[in-house]
Short mmCIF file of C-alpha atoms and ligand atoms in Angstrom, two decimals:
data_model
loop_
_atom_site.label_atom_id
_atom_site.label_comp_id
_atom_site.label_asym_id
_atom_site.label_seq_id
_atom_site.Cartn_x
_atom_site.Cartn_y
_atom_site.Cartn_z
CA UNK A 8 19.83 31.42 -1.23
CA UNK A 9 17.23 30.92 1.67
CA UNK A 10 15.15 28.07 2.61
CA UNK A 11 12.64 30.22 1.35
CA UNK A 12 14.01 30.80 -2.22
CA UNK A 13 14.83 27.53 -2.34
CA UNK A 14 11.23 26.33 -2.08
CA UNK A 15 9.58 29.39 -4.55
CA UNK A 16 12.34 28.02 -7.41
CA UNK A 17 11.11 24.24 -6.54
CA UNK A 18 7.58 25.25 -6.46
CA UNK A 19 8.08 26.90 -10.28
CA UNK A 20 10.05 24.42 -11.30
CA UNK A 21 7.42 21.67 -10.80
CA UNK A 22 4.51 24.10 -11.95
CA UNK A 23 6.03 24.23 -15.22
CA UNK A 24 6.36 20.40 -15.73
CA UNK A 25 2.51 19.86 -14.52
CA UNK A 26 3.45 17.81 -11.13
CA UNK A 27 0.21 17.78 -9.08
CA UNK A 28 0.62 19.74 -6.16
CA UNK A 29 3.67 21.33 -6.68
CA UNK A 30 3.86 23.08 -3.38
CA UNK A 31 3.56 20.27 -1.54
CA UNK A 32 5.96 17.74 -3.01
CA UNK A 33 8.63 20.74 -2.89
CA UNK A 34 7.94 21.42 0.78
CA UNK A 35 7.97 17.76 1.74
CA UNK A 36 11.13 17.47 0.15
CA UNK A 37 13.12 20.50 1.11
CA UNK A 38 11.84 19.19 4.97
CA UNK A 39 13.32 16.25 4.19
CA UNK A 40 16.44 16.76 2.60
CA UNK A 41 16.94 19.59 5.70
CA UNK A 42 16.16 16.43 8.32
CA UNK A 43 13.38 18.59 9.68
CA UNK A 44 9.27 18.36 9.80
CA UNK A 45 7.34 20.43 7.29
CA UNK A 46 6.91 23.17 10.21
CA UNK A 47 10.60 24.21 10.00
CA UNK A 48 10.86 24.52 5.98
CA UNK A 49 8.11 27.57 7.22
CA UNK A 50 9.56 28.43 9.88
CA UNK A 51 13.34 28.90 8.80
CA UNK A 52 12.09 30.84 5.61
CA UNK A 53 14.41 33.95 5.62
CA UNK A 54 17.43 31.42 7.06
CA UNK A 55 19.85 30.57 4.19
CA UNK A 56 20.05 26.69 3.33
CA UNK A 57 23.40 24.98 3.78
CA UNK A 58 25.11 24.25 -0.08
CA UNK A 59 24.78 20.48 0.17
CA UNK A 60 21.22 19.99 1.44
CA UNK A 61 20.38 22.30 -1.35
CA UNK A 62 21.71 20.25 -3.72
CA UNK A 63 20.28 17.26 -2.40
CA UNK A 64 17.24 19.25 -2.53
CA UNK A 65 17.30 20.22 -6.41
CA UNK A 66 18.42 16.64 -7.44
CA UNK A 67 15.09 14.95 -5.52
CA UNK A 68 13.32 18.44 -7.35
CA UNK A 69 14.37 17.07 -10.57
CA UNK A 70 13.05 13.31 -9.80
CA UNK A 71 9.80 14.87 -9.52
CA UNK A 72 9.74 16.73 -11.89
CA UNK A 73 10.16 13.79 -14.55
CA UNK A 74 7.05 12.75 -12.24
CA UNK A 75 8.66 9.96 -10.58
CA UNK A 76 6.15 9.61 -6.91
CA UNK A 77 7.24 11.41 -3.92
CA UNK A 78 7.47 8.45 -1.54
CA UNK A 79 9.71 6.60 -4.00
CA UNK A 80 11.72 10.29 -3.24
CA UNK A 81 11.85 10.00 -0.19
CA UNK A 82 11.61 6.67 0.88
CA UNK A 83 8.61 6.19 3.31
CA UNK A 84 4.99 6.58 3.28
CA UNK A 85 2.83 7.03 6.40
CA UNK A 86 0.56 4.24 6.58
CA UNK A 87 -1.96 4.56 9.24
CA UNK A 88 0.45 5.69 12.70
CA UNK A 89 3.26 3.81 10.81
CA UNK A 90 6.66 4.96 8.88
CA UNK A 91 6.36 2.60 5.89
CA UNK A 92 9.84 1.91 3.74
CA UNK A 93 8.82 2.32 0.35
CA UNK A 94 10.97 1.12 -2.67
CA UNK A 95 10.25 1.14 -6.23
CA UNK A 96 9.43 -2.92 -6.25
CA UNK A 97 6.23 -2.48 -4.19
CA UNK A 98 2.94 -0.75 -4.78
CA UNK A 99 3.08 2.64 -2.50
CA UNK A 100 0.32 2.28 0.05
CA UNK A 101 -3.28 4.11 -0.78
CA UNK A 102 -5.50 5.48 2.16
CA UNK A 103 -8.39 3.23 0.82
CA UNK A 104 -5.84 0.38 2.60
CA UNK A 105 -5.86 2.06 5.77
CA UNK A 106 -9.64 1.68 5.85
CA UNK A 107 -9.37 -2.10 4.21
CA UNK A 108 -6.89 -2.58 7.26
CA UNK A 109 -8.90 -1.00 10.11
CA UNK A 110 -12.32 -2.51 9.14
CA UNK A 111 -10.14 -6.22 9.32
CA UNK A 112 -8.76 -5.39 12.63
CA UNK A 113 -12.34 -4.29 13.46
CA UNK A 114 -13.90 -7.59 12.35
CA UNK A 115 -11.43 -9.27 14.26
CA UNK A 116 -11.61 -7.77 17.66
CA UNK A 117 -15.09 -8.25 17.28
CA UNK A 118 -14.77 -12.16 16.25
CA UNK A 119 -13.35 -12.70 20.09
CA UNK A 120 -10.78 -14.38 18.92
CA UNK A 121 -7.53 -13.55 20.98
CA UNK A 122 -5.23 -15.20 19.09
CA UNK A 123 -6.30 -14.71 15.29
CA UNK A 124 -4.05 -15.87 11.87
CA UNK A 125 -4.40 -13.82 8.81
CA UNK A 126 -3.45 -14.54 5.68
CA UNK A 127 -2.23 -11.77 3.92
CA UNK A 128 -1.83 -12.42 0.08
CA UNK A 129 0.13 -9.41 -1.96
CA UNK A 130 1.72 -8.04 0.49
CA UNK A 131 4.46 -5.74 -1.29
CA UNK A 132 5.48 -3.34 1.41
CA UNK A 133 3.79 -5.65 4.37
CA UNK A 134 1.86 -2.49 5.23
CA UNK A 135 -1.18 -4.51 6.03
CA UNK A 136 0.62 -7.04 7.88
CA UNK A 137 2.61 -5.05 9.97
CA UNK A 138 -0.41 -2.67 10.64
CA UNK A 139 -3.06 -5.77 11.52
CA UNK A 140 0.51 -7.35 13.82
CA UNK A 141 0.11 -4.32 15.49
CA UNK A 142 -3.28 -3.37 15.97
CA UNK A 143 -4.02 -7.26 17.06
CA UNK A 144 -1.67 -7.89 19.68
CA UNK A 145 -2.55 -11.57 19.36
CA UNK A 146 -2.08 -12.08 15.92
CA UNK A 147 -0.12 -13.89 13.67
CA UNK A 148 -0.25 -12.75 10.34
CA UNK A 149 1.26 -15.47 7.18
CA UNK A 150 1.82 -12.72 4.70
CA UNK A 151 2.84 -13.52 1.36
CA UNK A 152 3.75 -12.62 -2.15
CA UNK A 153 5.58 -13.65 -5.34
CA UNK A 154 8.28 -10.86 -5.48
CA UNK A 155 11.12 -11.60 -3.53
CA UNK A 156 11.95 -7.73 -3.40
CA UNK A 157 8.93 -7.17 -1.76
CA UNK A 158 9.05 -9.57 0.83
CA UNK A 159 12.23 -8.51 1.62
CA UNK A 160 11.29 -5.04 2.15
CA UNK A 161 8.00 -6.30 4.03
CA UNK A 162 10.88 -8.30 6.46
CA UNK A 163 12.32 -4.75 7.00
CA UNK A 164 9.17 -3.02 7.73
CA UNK A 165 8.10 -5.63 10.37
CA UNK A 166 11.54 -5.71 11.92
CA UNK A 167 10.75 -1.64 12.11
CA UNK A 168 7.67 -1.92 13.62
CA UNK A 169 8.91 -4.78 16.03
CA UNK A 170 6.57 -6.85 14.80
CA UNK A 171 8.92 -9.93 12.83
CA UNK A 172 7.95 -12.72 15.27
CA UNK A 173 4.54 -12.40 14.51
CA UNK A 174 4.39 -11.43 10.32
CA UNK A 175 5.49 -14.69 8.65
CA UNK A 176 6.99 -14.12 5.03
CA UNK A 177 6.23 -15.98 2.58
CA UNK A 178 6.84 -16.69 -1.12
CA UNK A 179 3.85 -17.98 -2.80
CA UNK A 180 2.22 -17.17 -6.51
CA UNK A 181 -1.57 -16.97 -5.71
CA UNK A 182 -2.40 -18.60 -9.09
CA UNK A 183 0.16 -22.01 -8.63
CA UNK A 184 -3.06 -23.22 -7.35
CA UNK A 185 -1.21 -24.60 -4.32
CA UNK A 186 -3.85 -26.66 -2.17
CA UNK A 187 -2.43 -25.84 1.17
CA UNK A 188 -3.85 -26.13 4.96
CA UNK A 189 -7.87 -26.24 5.29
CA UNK A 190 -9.74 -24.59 7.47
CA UNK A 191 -7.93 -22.41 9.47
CA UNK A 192 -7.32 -18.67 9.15
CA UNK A 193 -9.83 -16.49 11.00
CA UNK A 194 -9.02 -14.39 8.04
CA UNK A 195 -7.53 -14.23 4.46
CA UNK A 196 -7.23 -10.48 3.70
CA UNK A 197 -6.01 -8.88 0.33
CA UNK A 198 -5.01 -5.30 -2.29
CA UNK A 199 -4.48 -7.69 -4.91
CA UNK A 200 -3.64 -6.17 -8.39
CA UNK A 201 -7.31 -5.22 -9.90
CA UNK A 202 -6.61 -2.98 -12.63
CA UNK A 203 -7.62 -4.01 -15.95
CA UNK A 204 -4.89 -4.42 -18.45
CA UNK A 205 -5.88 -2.05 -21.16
CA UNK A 206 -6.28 0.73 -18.61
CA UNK A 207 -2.94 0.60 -16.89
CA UNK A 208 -1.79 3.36 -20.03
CA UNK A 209 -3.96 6.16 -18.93
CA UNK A 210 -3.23 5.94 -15.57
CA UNK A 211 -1.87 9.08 -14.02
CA UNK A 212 2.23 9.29 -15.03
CA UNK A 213 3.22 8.67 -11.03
CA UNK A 214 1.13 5.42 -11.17
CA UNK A 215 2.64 3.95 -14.30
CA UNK A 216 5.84 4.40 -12.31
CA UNK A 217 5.00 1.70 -9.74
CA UNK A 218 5.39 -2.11 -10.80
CA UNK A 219 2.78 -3.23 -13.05
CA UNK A 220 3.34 -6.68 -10.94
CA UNK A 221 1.19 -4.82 -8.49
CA UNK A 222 -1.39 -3.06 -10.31
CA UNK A 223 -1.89 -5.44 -13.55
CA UNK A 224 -5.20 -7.79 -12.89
CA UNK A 225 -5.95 -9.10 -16.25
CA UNK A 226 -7.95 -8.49 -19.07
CA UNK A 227 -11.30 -7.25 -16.62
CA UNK A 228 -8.78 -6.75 -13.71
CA UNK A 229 -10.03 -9.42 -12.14
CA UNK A 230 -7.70 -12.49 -12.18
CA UNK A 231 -6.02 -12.26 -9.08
CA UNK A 232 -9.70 -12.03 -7.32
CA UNK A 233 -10.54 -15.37 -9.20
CA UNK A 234 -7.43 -17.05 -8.10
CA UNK A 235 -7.87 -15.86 -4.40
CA UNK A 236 -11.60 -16.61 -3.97
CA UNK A 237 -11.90 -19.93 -4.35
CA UNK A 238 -8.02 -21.07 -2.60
CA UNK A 239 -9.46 -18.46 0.47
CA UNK A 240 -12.62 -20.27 0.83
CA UNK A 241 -10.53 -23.50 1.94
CA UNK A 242 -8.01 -21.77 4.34
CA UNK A 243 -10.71 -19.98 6.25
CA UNK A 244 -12.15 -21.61 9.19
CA UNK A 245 -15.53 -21.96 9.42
CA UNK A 246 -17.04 -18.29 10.58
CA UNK A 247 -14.20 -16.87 8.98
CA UNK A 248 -13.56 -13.90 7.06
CA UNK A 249 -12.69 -12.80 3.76
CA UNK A 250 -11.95 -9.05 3.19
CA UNK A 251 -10.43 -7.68 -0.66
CA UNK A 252 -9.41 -4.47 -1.56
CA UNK A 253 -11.25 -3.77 -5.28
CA UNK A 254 -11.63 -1.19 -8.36
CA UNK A 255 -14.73 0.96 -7.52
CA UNK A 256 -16.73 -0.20 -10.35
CA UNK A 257 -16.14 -4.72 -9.49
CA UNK A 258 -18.59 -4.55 -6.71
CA UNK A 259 -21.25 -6.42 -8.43
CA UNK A 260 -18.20 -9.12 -10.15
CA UNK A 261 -16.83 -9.20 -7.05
CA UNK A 262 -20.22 -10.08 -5.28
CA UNK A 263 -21.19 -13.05 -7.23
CA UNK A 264 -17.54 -14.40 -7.58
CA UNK A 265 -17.91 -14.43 -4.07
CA UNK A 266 -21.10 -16.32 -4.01
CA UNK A 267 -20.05 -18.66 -6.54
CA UNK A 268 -17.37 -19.92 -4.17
CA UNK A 269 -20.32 -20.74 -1.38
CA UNK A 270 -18.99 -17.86 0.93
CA UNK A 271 -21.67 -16.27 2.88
CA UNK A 272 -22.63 -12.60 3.55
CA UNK A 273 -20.88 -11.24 0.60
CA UNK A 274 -21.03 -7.30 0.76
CA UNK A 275 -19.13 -4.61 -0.62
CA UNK A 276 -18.03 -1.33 2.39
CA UNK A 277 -17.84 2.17 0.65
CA UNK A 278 -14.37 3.84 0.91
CA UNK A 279 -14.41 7.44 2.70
CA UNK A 280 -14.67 9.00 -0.40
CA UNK A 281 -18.05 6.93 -1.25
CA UNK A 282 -16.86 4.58 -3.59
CA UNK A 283 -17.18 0.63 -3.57
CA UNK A 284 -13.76 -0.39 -2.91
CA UNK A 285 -13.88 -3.36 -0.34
CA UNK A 286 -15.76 -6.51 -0.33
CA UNK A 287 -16.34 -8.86 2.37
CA UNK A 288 -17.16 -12.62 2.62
CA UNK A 289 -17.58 -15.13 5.79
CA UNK A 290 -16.89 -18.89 5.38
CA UNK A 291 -20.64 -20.34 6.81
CA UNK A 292 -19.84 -21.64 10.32
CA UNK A 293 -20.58 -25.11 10.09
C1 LIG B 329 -1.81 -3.90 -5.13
S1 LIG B 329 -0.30 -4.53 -4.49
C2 LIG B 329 -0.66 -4.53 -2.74
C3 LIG B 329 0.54 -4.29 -1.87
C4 LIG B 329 0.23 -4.06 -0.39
N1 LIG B 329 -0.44 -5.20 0.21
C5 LIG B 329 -0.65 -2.83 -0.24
O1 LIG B 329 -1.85 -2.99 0.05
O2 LIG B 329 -0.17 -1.71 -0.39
C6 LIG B 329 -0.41 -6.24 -4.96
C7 LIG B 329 0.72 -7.13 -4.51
O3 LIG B 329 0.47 -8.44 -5.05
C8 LIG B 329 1.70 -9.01 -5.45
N2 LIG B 329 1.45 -10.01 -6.48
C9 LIG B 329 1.24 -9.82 -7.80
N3 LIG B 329 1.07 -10.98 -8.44
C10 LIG B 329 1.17 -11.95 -7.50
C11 LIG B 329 1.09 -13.37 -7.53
N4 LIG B 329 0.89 -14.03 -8.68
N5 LIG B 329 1.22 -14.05 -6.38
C12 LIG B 329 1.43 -13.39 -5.20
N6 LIG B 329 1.54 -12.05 -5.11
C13 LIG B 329 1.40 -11.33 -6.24
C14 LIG B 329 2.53 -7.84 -5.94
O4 LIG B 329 3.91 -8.14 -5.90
C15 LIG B 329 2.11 -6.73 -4.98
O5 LIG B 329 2.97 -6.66 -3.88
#
């Protein structure tokens, strides 16, 4: 069969099972299990496909077709200009986190500060971490989280990116209400998990896939926000920043849990697509 034949059968096969852009998760696939870009799966159409990269092929086809996500497939996710590792103990990275990322390293460049440490709680892949590490060349980012599966995979994607010496891992439960340093991070960023409990069940079939550990925030999806607020409020330094990933309908929670922990200039950034789905805070410079 050609590459070409291979992809139409794919392309059916997923059709029939309902997986959301069928085309598209066959021909990232097929690229893949050729070790090629996209552009050749086109391009060697009428070319036959070797035996054993089509079976590779048809046994990722069949992963997706029992809807299990395409970057737990294949492995990686772009995240911003970086190859993420993906594995099936961390949250795959969302484009909204690109933006949460890019506004931090924003805020930062504009703070002055040449040398800035982040706190990065929830880290799962380290996507954030590695991506500020990189952007910043200054920075130092403390990155933690509770799974121990995602810190290790966060170690690997920082020793990708060459960026180990300056993410620090760390395992830490953000609600063991831990005291820890005051007063200085020039910022405390985090995609903590914000969906509420009862709506994790009609989430789209490739969602319910990833580890609820990530997504699960409680009964109004807020709990991890809660336990972060407050413990952020004492590890920034004075003038220093608070930035959260949230659900597009918190804003307004978000806002006055923010207020309630006496952080200043509490405001929520629209995503790309319009929706609320970032808040930011400042510790009051003394
Ligand atoms: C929504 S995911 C974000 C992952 C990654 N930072 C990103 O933006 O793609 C939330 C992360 O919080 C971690 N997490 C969940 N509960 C936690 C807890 N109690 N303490 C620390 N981390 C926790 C999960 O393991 C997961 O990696």
């Amino acid at each position: 069969m050609t590459v070409a034949q291979w992809l139409e059968r794919a392309v059916a096969f997923l059709d029939e099972r309902g997986v959301p852009e069928a085309r598209a998760s066959a021909e990232f696939l097929l690229a893949e299990a050729m070790g090629a870009g996209r552009a050749a799966v086109l391009a060697r159409g009428g070319q036959p496909l070797d035996d054993k990269v089509g079976h590779r092929f048809w046994r990722w086809i069949k992963e997706r077709g029992r809807r299990e996500p395409l970057a737990y497939i294949l492995g990686w996710q772009p995240f911003l200009d970086l190859r993420v590792e993906i594995s099936r103990d961390c949250l795959i990275p969302r484009p909204e986190t690109e933006e949460l990322a890019l506004e931090c390293a924003r805020l930062l460049r504009e703070s002055g500060e040449a040398a800035p440490k982040i706190v990065e709680i929830g880290t799962g892949t380290g996507c954030v971490a590695v991506a500020l590490a990189r952007l910043l060349a200054g920075a130092t980012v403390y990155a933690t989280d509770v799974s121990a599966a995602a810190l290790e995979l966060a170690r690997r994607n920082a020793l990708a990116h060459r960026v180990q010496d300056r993410v620090r891992l760390i395992r830490e439960d953000m609600f063991s209400g831990k005291p820890g340093l005051r007063g200085w991070a020039d910022l405390v960023v985090s995609n903590p998990p914000y969906i509420p409990t009862r709506e994790l069940a009609n989430l789209a079939a490739e969602v319910r896939r990833e580890p609820a550990l990530a997504l699960d925030g409680g009964r109004d999806g807020l709990d991890a926000v809660r336990a972060i607020v407050p413990s952020a409020a004492r590890t920034l330094k004075p003038g220093g920043t608070l930035a959260l990933e949230i659900g597009a309908r918190q804003g307004a929670a978000v806002l006055s849990i923010l207020s309630a922990a006496g952080l200043a200039q509490a405001r929520v950034k629209k995503d790309a697509q319009g929706r609320d789905r970032m808040a930011f805070a400042r510790r009051a410079a003394e």
